[in-house]
GROMACS .gro file of C-alpha atoms in nm:
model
  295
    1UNK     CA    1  -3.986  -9.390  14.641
    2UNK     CA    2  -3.644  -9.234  14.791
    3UNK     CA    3  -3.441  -9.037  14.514
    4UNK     CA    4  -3.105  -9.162  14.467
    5UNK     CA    5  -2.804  -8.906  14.432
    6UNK     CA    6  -2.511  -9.020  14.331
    7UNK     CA    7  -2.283  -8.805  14.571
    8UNK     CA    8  -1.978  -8.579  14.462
    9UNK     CA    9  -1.638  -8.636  14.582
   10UNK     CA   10  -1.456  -8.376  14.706
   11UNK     CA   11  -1.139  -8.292  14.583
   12UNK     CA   12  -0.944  -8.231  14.904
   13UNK     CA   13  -0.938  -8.537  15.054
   14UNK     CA   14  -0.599  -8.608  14.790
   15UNK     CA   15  -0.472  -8.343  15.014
   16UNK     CA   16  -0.561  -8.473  15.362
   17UNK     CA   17  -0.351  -8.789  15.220
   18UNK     CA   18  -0.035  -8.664  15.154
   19UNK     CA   19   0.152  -8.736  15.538
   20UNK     CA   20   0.071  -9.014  15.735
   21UNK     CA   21   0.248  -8.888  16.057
   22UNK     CA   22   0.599  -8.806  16.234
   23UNK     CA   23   0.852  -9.018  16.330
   24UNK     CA   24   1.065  -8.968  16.638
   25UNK     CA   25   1.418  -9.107  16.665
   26UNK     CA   26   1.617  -8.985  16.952
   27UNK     CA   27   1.568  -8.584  16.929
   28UNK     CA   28   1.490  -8.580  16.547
   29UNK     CA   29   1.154  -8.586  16.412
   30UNK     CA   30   1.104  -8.661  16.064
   31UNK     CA   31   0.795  -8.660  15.883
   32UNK     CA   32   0.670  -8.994  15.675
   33UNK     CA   33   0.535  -8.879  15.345
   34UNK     CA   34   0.341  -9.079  15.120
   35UNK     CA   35   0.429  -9.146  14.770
   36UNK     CA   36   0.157  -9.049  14.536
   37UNK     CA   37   0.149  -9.264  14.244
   38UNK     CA   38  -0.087  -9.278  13.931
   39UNK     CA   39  -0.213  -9.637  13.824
   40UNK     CA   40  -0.356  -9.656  13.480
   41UNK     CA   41  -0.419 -10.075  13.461
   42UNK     CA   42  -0.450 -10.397  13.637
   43UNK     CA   43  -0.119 -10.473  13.612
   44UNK     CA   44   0.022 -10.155  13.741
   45UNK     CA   45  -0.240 -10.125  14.080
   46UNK     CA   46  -0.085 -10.459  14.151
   47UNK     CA   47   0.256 -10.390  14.122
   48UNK     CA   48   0.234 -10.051  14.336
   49UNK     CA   49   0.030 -10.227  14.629
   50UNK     CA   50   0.274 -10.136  14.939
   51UNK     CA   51   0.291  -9.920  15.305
   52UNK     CA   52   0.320  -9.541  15.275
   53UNK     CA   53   0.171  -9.458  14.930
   54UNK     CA   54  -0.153  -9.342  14.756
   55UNK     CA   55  -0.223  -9.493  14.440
   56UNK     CA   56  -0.426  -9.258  14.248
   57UNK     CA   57  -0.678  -9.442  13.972
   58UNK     CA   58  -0.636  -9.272  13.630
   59UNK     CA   59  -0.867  -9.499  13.429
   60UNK     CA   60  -1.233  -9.598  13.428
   61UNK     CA   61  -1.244  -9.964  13.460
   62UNK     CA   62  -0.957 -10.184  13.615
   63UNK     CA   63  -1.106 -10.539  13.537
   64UNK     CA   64  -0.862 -10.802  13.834
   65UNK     CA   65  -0.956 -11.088  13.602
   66UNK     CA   66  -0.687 -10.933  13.382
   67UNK     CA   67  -0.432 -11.003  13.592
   68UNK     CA   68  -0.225 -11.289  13.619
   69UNK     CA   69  -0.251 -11.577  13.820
   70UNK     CA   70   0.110 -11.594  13.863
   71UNK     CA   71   0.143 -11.276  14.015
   72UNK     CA   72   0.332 -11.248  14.304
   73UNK     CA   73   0.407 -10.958  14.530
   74UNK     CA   74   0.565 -10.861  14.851
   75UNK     CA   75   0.185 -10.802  14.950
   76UNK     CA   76  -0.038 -10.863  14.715
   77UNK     CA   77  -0.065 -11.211  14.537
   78UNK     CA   78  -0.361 -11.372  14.358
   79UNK     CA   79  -0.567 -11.589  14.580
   80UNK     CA   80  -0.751 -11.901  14.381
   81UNK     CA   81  -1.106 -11.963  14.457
   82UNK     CA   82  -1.371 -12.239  14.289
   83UNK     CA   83  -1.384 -12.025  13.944
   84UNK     CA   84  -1.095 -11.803  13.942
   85UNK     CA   85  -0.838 -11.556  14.101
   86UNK     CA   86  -0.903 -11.312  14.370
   87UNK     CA   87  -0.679 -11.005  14.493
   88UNK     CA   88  -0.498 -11.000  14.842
   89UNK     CA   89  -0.345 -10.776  14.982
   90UNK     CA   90  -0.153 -10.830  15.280
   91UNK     CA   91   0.033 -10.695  15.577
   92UNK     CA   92   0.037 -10.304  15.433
   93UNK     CA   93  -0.039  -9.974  15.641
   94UNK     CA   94  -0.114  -9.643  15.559
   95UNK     CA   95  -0.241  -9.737  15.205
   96UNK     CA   96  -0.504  -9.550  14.995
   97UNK     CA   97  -0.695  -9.644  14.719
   98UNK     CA   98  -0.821  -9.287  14.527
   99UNK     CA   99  -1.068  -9.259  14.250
  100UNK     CA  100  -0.905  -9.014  14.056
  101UNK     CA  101  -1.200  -8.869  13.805
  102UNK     CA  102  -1.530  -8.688  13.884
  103UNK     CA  103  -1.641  -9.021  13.833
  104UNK     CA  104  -1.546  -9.348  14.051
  105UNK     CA  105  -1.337  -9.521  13.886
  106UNK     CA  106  -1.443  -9.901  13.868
  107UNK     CA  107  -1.240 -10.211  14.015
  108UNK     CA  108  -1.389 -10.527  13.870
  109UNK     CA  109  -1.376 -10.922  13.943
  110UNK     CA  110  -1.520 -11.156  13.693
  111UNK     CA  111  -1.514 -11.486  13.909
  112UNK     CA  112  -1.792 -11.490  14.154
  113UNK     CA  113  -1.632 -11.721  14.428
  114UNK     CA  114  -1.368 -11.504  14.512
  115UNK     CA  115  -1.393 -11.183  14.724
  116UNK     CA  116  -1.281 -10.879  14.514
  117UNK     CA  117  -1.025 -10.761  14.674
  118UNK     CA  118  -0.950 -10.919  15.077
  119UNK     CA  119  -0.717 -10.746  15.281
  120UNK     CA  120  -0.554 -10.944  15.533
  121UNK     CA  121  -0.332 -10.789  15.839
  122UNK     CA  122  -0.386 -10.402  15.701
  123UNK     CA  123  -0.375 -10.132  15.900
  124UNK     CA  124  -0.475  -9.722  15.795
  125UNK     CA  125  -0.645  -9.812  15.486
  126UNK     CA  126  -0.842  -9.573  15.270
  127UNK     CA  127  -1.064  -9.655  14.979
  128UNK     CA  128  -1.244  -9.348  14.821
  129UNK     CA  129  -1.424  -9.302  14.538
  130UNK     CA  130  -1.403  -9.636  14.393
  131UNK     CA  131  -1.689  -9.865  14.275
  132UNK     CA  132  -1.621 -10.230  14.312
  133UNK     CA  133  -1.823 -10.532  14.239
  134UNK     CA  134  -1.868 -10.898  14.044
  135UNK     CA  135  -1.865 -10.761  13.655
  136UNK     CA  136  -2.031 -10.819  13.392
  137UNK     CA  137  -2.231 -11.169  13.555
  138UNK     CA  138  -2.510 -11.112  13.800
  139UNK     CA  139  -2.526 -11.474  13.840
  140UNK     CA  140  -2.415 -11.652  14.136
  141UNK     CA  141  -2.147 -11.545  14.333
  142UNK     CA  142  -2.001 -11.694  14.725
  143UNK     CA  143  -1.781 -11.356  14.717
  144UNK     CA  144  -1.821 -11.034  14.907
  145UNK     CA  145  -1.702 -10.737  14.759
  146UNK     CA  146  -1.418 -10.635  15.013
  147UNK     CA  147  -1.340 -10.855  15.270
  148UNK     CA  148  -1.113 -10.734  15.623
  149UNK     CA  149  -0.969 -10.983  15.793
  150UNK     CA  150  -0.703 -10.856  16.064
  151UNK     CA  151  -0.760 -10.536  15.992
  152UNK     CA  152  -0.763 -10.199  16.174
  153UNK     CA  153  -0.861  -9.822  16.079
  154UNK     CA  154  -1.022  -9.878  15.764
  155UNK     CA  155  -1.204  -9.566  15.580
  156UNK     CA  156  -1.458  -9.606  15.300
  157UNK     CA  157  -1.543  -9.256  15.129
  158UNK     CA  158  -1.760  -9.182  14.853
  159UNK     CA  159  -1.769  -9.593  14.740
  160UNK     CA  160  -2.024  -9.788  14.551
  161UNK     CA  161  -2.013 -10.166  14.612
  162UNK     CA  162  -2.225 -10.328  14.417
  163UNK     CA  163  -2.322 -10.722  14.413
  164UNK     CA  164  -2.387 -11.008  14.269
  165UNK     CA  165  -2.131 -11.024  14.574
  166UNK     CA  166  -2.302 -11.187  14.860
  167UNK     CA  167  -2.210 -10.903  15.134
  168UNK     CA  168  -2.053 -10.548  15.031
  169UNK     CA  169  -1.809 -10.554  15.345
  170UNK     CA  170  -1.725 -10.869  15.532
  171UNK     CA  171  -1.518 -10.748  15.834
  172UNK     CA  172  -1.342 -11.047  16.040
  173UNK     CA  173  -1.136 -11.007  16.363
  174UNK     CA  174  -1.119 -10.615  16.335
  175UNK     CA  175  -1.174 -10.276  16.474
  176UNK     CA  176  -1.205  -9.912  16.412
  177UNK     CA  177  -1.401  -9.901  16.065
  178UNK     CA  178  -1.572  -9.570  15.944
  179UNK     CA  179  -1.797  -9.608  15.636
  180UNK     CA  180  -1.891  -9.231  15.489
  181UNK     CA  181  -2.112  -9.109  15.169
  182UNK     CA  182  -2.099  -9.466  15.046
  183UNK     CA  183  -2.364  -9.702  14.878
  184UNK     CA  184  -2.436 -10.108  14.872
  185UNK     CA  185  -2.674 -10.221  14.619
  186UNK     CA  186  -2.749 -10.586  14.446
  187UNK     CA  187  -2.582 -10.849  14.712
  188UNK     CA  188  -2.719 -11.127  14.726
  189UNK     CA  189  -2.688 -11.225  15.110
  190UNK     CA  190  -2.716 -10.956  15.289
  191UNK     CA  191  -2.513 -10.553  15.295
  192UNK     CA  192  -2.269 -10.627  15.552
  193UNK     CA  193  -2.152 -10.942  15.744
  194UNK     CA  194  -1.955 -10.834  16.101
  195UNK     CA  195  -1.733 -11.046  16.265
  196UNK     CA  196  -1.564 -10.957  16.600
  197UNK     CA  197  -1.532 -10.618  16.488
  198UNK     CA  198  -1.475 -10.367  16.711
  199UNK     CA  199  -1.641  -9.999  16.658
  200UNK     CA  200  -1.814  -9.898  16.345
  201UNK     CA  201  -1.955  -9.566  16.199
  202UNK     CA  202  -2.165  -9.583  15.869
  203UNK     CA  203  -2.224  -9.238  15.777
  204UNK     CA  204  -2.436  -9.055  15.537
  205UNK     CA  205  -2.504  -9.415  15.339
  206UNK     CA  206  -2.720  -9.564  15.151
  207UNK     CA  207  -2.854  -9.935  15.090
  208UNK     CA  208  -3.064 -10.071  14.857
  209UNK     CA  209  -3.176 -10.337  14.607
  210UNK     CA  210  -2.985 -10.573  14.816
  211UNK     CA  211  -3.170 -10.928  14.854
  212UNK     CA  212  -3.090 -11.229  15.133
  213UNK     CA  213  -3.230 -11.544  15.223
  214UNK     CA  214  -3.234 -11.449  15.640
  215UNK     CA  215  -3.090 -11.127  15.720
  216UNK     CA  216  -2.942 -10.788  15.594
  217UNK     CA  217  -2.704 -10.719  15.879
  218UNK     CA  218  -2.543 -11.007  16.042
  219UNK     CA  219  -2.359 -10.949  16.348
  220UNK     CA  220  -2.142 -11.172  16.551
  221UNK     CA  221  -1.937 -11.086  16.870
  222UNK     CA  222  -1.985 -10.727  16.771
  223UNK     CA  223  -1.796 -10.460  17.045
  224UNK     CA  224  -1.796 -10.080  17.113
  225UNK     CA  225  -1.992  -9.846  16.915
  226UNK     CA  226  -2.111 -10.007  16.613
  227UNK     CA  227  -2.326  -9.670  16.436
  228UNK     CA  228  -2.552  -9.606  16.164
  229UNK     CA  229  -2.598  -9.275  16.098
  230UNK     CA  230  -2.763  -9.049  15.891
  231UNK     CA  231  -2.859  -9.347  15.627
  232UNK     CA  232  -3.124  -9.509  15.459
  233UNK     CA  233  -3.184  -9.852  15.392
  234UNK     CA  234  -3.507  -9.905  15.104
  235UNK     CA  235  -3.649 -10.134  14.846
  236UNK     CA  236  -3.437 -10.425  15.042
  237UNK     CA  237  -3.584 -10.788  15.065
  238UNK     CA  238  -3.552 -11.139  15.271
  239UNK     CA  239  -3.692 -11.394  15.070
  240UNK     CA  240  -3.747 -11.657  15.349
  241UNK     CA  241  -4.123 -11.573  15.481
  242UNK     CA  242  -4.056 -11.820  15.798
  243UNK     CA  243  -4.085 -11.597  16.076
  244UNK     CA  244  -3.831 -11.738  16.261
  245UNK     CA  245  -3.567 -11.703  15.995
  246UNK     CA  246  -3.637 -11.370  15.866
  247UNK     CA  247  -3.454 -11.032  16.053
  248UNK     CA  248  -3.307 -10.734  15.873
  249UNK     CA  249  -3.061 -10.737  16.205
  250UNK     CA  250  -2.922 -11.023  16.309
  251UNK     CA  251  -2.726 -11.063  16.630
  252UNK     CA  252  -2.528 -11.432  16.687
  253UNK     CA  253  -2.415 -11.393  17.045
  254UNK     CA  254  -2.418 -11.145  17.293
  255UNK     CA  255  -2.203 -10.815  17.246
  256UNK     CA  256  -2.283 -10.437  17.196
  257UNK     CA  257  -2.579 -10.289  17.018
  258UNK     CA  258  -2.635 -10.141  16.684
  259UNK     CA  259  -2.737  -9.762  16.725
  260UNK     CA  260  -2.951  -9.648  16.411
  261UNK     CA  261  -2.963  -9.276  16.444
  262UNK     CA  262  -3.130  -8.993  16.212
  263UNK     CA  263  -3.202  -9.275  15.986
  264UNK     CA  264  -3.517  -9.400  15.753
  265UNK     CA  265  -3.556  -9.785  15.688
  266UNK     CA  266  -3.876  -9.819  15.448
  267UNK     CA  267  -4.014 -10.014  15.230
  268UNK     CA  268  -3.825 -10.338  15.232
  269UNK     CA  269  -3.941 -10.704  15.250
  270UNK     CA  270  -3.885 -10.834  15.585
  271UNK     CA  271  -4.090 -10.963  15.840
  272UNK     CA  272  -3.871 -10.882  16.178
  273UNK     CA  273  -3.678 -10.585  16.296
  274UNK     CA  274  -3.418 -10.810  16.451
  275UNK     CA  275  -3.390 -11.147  16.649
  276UNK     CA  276  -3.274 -10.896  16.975
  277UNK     CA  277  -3.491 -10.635  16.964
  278UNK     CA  278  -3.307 -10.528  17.288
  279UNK     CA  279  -2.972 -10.488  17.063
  280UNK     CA  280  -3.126 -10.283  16.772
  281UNK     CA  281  -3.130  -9.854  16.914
  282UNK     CA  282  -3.338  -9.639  16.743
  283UNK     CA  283  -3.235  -9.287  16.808
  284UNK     CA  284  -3.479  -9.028  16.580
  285UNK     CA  285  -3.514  -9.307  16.329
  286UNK     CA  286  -3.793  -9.394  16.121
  287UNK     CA  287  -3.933  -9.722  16.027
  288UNK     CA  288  -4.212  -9.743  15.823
  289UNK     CA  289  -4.402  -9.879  15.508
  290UNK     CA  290  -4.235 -10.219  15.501
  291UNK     CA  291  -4.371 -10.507  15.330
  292UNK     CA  292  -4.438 -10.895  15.426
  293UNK     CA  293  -4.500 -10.863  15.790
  294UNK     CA  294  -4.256 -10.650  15.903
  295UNK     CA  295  -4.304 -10.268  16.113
   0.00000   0.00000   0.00000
């Protein structure tokens, strides 16, 4: 069995976040600097969503179910699904979301229809060292954990998502995602659902205990370099034992391949690699002692 290591996040990335860039006007440049502000509750993330700032997580636990329905920002508002409230956030750039302990501090969602937390029309958005997922229920859930929709440049560092959401990241209509030092566990459909996304790296990651009916990676009108590297996916399983619905990648049209490089994918439950073998490139990668048919 493959040890799991809860990895350590490094301090200085705070530090790498304090200017987003330089803006010229005429013959003046003048640098944009980020606000830095400490959230300690629900309530006060909410309130402090906006462009140009890193909110910096004080507490443990930030349970969204807390918050009120009623809530309404100038990008963030709460979004209702079949069994509760959901956070947006919308149309915001150069936005990070910092785990400020040792320890990742956890963003929670009760209801298991709605998504966690979807960002819609984002741009330069940095999540590290959070953990996010459906709490306390591991019961049903038609939610992913974060969803993208619209977005581009999107960092994950240092991030456990954790289900009963049914994907970890649903990316829609996007581009220019990097995934680092992260782990999915415990969805229920599958670790990532991609969308007409456009270049992704996944870095240093780990997946496991994740479980789907067809497929662990579904991939639709994928472009550029879409990357694994450096992970390992184990102790993974697709229920369905037809042969003909059962892939651990799974390609919907044509579009670029997935490169799995320096990378171990053993033992899981699944009976094929993918449904495009041609679209699935092993580079120094290792797939081995897998379970109900599969290599």
């Amino acid at each position: 069995m493959i040890k799991v290591k809860r990895r350590k996040f490094f301090s200085g990335l705070l530090g790498l976040m304090g200017v987003t860039g330089a803006m010229v006007q005429g013959n003046q440049t003048t640098a944009q600097v980020r606000r830095e502000i400490e959230v300690s509750n629900p309530e006060a993330f909410f309130r402090n969503i906006g462009s140009n700032r890193t909110l910096k997580f004080i507490s443990p636990h930030y349970n969204l179910s807390e918050l009120s329905p009623e809530l309404n920002w100038a990008n963030a508002f709460m979004e209702e699904d079949f069994d509760g409230y959901g956070l947006v956030i919308s149309g915001v750039e150069n936005l990070s979301l910092v785990g400020a302990n040792p320890t990742a501090s956890l963003i929670s969602l009760e209801a298991g229809y709605p998504n966690v937390i979807t960002f819609r029309n984002c741009r330069n958005i940095t999540i590290a060292n959070i953990e996010a997922g459906h709490w306390p229920k591991k019961s049903f859930c038609s939610g992913s954990v974060f969803s993208f929709v619209d977005c581009d440049n999107i960092i994950l560092d240092q991030c456990i998502l954790f289900g009963c959401g049914i994907y970890g990241i649903l990316a829609q209509n996007s581009s220019n995602f990097q995934v680092k030092g992260s782990t999915i566990k415990e969805c229920t459909y599958g670790i990532m659902a991609l969308q007409s996304l456009t270049n992704l790296l996944v870095e240093d990651c780990q997946f496991y205990h994740n479980e789907s009916y067809d497929t662990m990676l579904r991939a639709t009108n994928i472009r550029g370099d879409v990357r694994f590297k450096t992970c390992q996916f184990f102790e993974n399983s697709i229920t369905d034992y037809n042969p003909n619905n059962n892939y651990f990648f799974w390609f919907g049209d044509e579009g670029s391949s997935i490169v799995v490089e320096n990378s171990t994918i053993a033992n899981n439950e699944f009976i094929n690699l993918s449904n495009d073998s041609n679209r699935v490139k092993l580079v120094e990668s290792t797939v081995e002692n897998n379970t109900g048919g599969g290599p």
